Rosetta silent file (secondary structure, phi, psi, omega in degrees, C-alpha in Angstrom):
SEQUENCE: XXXXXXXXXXXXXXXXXXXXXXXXXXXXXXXXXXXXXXXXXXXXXXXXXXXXXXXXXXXXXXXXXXXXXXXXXXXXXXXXXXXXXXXXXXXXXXXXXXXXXXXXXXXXXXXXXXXXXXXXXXXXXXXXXXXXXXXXXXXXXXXXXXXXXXXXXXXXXXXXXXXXXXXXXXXXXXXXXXXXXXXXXXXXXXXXXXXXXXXXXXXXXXXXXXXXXXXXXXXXXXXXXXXXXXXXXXXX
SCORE:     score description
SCORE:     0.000 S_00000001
   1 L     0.000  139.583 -147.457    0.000    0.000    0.000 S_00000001
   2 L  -121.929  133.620 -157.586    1.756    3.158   -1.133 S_00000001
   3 L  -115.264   12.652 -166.070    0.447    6.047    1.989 S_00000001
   4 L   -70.035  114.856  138.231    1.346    8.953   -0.702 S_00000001
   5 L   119.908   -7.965 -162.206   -1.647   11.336   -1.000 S_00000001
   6 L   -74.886  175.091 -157.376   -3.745    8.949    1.582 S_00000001
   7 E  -142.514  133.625  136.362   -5.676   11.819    4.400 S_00000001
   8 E   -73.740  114.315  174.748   -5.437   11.558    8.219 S_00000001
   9 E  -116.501  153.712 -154.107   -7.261   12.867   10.928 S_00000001
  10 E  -156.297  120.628  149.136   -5.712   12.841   14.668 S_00000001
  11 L   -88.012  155.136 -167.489   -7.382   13.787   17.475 S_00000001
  12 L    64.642   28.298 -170.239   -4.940   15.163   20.199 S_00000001
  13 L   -42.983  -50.015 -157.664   -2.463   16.525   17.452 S_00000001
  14 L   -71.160    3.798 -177.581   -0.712   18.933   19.222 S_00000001
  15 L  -160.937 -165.626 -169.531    1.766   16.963   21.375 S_00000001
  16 H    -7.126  -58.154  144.819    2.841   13.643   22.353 S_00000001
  17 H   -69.714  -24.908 -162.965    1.078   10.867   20.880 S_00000001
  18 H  -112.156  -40.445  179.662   -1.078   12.404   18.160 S_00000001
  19 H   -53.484  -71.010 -128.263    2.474   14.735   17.251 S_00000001
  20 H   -81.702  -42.958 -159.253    4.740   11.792   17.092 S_00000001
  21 H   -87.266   -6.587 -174.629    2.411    9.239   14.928 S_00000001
  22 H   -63.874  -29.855 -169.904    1.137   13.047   12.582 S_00000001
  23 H   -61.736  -86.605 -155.123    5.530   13.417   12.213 S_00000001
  24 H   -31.187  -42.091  178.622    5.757    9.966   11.054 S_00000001
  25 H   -64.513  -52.945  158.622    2.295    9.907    8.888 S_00000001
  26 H   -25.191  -73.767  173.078    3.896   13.196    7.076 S_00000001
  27 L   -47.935   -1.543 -156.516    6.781   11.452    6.469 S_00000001
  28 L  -121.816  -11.764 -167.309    5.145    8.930    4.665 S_00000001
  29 L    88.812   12.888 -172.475    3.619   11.685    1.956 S_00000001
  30 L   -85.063  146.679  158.307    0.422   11.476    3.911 S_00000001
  31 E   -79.486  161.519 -176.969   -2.034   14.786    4.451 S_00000001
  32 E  -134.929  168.740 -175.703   -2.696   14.699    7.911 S_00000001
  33 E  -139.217  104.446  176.411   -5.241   16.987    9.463 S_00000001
  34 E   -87.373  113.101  178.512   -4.657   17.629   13.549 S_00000001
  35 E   -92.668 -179.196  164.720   -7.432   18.781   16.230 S_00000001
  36 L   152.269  151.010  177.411   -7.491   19.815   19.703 S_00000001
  37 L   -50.390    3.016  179.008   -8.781   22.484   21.949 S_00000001
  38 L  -130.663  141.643  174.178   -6.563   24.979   21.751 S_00000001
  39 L   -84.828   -4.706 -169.915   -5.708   26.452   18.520 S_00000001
  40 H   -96.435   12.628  167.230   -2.589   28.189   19.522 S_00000001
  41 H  -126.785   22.556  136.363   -0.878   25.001   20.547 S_00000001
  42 H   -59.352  -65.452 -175.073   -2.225   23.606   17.400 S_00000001
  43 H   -56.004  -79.389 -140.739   -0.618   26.524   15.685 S_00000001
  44 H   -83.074  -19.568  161.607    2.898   25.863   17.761 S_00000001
  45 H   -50.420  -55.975 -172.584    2.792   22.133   16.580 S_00000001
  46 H   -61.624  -25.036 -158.340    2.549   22.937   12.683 S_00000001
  47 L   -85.414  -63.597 -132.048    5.651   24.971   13.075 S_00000001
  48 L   -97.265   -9.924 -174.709    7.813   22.307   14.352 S_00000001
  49 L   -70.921  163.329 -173.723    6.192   19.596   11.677 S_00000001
  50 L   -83.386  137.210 -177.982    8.117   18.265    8.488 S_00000001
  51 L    66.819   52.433 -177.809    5.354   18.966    5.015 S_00000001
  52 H   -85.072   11.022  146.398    3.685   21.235    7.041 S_00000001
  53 H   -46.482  -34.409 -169.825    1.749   22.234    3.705 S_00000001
  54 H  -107.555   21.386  162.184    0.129   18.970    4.253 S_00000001
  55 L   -87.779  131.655  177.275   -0.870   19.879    7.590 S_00000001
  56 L  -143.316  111.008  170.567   -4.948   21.282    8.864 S_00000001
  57 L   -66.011  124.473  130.624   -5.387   22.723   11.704 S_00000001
  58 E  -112.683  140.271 -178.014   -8.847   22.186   13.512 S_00000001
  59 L   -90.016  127.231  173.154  -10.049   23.132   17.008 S_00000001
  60 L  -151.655  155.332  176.669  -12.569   20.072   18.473 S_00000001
  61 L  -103.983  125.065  165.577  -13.625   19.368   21.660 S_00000001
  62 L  -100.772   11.548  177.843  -13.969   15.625   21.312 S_00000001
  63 L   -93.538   42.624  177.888  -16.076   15.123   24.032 S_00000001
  64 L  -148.919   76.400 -163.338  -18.681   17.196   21.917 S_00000001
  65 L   -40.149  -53.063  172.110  -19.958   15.312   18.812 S_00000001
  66 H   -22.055  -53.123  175.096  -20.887   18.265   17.073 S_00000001
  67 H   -40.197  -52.200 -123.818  -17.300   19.531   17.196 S_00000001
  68 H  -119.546  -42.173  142.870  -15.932   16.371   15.786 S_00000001
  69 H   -28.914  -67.005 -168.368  -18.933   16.255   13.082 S_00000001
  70 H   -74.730  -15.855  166.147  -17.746   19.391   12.026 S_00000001
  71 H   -70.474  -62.751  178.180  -13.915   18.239   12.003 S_00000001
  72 H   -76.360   12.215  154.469  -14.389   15.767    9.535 S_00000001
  73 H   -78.010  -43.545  169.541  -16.605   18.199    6.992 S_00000001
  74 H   -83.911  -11.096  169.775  -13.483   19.958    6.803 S_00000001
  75 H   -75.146  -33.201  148.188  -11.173   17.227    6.264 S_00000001
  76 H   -56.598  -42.855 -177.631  -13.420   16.679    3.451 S_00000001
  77 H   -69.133  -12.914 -152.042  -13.785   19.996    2.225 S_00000001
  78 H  -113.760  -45.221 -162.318   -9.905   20.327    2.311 S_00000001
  79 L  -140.218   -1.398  161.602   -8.996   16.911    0.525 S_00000001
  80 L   107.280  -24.310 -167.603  -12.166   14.950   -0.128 S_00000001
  81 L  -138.059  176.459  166.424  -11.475   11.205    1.506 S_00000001
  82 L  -143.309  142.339 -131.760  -10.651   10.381    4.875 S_00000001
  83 L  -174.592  -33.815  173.411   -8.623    7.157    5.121 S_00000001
  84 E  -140.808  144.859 -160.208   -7.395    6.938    8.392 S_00000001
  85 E  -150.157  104.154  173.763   -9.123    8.269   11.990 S_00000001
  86 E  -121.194  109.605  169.954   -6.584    8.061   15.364 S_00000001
  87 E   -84.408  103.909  172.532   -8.846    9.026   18.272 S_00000001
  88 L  -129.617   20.105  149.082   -6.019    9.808   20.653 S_00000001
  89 L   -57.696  173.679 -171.011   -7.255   12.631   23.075 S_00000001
  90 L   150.765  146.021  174.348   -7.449   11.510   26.367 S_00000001
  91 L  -140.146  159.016 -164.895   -6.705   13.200   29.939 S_00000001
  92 L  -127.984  139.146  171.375   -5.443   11.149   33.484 S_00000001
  93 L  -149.766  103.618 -179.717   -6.771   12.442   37.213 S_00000001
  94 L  -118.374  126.664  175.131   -5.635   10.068   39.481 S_00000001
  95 L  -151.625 -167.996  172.844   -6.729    9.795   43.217 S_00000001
  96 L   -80.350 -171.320 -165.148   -8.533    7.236   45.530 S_00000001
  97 L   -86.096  -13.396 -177.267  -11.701    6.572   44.855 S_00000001
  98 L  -104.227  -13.261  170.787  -13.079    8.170   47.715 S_00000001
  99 L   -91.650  -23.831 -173.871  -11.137   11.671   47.372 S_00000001
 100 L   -54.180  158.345  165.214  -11.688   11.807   43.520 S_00000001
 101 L   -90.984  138.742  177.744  -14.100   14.868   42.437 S_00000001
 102 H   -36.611  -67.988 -137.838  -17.109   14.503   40.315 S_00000001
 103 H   -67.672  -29.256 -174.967  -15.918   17.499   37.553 S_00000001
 104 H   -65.858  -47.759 -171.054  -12.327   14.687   37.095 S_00000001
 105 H   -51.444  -66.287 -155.874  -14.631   11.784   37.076 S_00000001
 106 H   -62.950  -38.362  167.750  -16.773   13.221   34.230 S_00000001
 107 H    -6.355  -84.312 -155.397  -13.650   15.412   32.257 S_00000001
 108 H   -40.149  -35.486 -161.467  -12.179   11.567   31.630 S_00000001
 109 H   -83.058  -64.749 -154.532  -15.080   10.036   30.946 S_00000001
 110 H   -85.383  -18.003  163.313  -16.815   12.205   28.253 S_00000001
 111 H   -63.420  -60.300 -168.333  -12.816   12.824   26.826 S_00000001
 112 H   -77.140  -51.302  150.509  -11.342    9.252   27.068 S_00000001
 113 L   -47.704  -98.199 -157.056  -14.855    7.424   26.201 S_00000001
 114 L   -63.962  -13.674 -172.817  -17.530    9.150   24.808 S_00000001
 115 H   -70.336  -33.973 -167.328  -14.720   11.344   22.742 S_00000001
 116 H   -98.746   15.879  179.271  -13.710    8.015   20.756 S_00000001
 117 H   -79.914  -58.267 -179.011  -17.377    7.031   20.524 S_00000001
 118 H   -66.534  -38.614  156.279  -18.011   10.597   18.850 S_00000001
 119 H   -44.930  -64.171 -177.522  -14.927   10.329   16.750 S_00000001
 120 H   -80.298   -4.579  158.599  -15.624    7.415   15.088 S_00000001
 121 H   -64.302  -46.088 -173.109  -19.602    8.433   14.681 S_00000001
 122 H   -94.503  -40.706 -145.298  -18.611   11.078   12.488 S_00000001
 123 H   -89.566  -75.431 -176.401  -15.864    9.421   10.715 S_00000001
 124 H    10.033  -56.190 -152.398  -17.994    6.305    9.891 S_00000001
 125 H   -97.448  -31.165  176.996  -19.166    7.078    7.134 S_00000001
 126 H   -55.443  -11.866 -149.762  -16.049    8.429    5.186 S_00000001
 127 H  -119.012  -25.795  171.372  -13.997    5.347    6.530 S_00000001
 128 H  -106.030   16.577  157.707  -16.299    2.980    4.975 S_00000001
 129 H   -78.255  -58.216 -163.631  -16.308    4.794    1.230 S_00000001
 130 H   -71.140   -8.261  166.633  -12.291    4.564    1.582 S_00000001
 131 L    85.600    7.109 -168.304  -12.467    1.117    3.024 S_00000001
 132 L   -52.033 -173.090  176.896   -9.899    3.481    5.855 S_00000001
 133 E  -133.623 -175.966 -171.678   -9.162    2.284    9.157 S_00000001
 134 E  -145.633  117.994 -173.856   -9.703    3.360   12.740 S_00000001
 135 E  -136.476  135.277  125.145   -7.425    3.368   15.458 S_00000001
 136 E   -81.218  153.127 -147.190   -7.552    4.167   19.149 S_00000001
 137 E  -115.905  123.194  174.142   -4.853    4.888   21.244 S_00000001
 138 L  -113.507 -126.003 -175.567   -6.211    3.249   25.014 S_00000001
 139 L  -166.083 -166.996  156.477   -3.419    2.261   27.350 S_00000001
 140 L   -64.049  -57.918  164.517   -2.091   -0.603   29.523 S_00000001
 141 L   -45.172    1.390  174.865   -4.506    0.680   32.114 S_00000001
 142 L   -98.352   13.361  159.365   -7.004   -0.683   29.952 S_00000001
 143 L  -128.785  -10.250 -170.697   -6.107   -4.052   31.194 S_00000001
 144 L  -134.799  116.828  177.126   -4.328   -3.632   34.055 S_00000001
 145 L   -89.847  168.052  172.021   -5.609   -1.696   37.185 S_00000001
 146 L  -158.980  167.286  172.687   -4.264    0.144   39.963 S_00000001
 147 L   -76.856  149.993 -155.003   -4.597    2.157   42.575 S_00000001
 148 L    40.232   50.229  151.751   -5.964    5.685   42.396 S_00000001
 149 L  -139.511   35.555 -178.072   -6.970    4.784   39.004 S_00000001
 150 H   -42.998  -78.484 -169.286  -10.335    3.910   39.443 S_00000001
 151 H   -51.044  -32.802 -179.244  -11.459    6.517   36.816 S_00000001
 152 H   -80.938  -70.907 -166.965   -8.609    6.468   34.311 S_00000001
 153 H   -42.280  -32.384 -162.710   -8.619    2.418   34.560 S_00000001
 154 H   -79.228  -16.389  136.492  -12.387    2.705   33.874 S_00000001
 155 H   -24.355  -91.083 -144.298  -11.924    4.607   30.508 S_00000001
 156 H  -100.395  -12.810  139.753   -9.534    3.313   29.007 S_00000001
 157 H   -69.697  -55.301  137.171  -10.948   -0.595   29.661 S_00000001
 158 H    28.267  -80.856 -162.576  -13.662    1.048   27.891 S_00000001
 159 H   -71.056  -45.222 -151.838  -11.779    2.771   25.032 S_00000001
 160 H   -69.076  -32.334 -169.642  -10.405   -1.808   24.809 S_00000001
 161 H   -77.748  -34.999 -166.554  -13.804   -2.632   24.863 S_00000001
 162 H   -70.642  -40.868  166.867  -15.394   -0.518   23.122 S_00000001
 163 H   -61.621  -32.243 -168.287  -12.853   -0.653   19.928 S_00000001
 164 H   -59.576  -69.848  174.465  -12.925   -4.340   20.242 S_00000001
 165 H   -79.080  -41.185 -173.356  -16.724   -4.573   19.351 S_00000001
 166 H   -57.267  -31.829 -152.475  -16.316   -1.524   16.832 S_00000001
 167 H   -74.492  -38.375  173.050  -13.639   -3.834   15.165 S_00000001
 168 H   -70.734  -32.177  172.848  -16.641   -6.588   15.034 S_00000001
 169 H   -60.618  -43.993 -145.832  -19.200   -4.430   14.013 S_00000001
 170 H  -118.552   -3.686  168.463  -17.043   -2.834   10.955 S_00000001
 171 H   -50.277  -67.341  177.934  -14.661   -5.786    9.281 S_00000001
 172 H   -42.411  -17.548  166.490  -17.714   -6.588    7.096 S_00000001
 173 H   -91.905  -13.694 -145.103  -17.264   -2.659    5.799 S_00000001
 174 L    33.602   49.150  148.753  -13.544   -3.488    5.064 S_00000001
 175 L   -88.229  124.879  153.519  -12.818   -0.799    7.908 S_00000001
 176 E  -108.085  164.609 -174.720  -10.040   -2.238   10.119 S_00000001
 177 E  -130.674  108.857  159.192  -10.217   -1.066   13.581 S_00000001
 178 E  -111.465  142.356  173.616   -7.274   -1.359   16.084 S_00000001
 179 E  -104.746  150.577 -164.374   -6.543   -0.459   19.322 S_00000001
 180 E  -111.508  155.195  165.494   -3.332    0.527   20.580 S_00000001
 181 E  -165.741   81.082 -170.478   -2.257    0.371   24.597 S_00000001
 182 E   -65.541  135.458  130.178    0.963    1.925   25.002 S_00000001
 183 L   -15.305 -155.631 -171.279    2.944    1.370   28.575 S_00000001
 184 L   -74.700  122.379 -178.231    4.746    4.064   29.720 S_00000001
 185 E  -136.899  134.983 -157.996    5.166    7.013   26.918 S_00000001
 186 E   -72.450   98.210 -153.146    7.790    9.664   27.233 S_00000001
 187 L  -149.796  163.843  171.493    4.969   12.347   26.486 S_00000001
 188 L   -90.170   22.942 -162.158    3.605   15.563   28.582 S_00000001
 189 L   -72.515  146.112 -158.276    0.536   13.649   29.609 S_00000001
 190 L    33.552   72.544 -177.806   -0.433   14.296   33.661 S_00000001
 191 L    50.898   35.226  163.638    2.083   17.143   33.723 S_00000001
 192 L   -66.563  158.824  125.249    5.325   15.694   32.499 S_00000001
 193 L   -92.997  100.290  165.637    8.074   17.601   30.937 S_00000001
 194 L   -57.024  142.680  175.068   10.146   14.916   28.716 S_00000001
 195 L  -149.848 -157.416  176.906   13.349   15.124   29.346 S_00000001
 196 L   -77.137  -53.521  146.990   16.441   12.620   29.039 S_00000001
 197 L    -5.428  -55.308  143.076   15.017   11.183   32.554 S_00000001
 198 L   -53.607   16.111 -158.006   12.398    9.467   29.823 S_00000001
 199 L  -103.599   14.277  164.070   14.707    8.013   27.233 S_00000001
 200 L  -107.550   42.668 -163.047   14.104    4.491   28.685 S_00000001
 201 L  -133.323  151.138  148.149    9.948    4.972   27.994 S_00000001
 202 E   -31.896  101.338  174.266    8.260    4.533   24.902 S_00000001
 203 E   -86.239  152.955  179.801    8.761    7.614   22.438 S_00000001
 204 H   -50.167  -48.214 -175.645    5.647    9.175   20.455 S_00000001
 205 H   -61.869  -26.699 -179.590    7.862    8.458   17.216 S_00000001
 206 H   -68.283  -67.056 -172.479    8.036    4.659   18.131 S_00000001
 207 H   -37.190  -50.072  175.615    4.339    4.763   18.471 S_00000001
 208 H   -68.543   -2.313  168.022    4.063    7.046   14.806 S_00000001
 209 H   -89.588  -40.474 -173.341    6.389    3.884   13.439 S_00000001
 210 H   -91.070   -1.848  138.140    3.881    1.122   14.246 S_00000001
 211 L   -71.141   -1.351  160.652    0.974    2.987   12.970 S_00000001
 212 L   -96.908  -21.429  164.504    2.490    3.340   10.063 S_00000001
 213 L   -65.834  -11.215 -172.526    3.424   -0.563    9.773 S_00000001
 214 H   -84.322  -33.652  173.959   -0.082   -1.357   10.758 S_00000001
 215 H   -81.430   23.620 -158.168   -0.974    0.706    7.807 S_00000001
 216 H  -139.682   -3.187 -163.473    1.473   -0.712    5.229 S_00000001
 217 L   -83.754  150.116  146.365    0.496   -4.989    6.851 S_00000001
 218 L   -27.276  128.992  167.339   -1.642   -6.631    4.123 S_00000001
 219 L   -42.433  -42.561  168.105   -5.397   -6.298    4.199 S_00000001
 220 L   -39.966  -15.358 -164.577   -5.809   -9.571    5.207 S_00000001
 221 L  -119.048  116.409 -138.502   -4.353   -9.125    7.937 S_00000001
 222 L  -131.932   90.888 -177.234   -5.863   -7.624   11.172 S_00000001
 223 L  -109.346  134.946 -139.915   -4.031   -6.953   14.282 S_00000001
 224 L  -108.787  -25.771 -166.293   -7.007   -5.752   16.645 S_00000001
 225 E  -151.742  105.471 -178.220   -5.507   -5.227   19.849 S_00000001
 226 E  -137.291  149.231 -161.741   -1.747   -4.495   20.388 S_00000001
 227 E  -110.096  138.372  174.371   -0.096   -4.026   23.638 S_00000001
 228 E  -132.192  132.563 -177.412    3.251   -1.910   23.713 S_00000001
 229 L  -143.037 -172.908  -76.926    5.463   -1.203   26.454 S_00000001
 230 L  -156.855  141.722  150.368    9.021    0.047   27.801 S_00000001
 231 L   -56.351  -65.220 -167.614   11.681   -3.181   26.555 S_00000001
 232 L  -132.683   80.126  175.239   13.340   -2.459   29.927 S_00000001
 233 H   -68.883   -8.395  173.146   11.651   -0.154   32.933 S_00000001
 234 H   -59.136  -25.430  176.283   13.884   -1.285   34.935 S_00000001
 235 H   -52.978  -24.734 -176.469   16.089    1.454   33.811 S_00000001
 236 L   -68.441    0.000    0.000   14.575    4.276   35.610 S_00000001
């Protein structure tokens, strides 16, 4: 499959995960089109990308289908197909279960859930004229719990489940649908600042390499669920 001229949309563009696999998708000759909620770190993103001609900025909420409706009418309007759809927003508030606050509970919930429910709602229907795929980016927590992750863990088993049955619902469209559940990723997610301290973690470009191998594997071929993690945490 040749990825020249093929159209992207990324939710959660502007940094870590949604930056890393948008570099890599670029790199490939792809257009890519990047949301998120703010437009000025949308805006500070485009600047540092490679083809940034083949870069579209939109501001979505994705926990607001409308928003996310209205993202992919311009990914149309701009290049006509859609081909690929990586729901990767997501936010982490971790406490026990008896100190978390309601406004954290729902934040996660209508971002990390209902956002990749409304992503792929609007997307639907362009992803099964291009025969595209669909990928969500969950986590490890979406199999593995812990403490003071009630809320996050409940999300992002969720995001596994929920792609899991999308992937059964939409094979029969020749959409594939995979989910992703990265470990530890050297990213700015619950207030990190990457630094060299993170060089033994997953980087966002490792992640932007195997979404581009998932998109270059044979049709035939379907890998539905793939778990990625650190080679060696012990390193920290």
């Amino acid at each position: 499959m040749d990825l020249k001229g093929k159209v992207a949309y990324i939710t959660g563009g502007s940094k870590g995960i949604g930056y890393g696999v948008a570099q890599s998708l670029l790199n490939q000759g792809m257009k890519v089109a990047i949301s998120g909620r703010s437009e000025e770190r949308l805006q500070n993103a485009v600047k540092d990308l490679n083809h940034k001609e083949n870069v579209l900025v939109i501001v979505s909420d994705v926990s607001k289908l409308t928003d996310e409706v209205n993202a992919i009418e311009k990914v149309l309007e701009k290049w006509g197909q859609v081909d690929l759809v990586l729901a990767n927003a997501g936010v982490g508030h971790f406490a026990p279960i008896d100190e978390m606050n309601e406004s954290d509970w729902h934040q996660m919930v209508n971002t990390n859930l209902n956002g990749v429910f409304h992503t792929l709602r609007a997307s639907v229907e362009a992803l099964k004229k291009s025969e595209g795929y669909y990928i969500t980016v969950a986590s490890l927590a979406g199999t593995n719990f812990f403490a003071q992750g009630a809320g996050y863990n409940a999300t992002k088993f969720g995001v596994v489940g929920f792609t899991q049955a999308a992937m059964l619902d939409l094979r029969k469209h020749n959409i594939k649908v995979t989910t992703i559940m990265p470990g530890s990723v050297a990213t700015h997610f619950n207030g990190n600042d990457p630094s060299e301290k993170d060089s033994w973690k997953i980087q966002a470009a490792d992640i932007g390499k195997l979404v581009v191998d998932l998109l270059l594997m044979h049709p035939r071929t379907l890998p539905s669920k793939i778990e990625v993690r650190p080679t060696r945490p012990d390193l920290k």
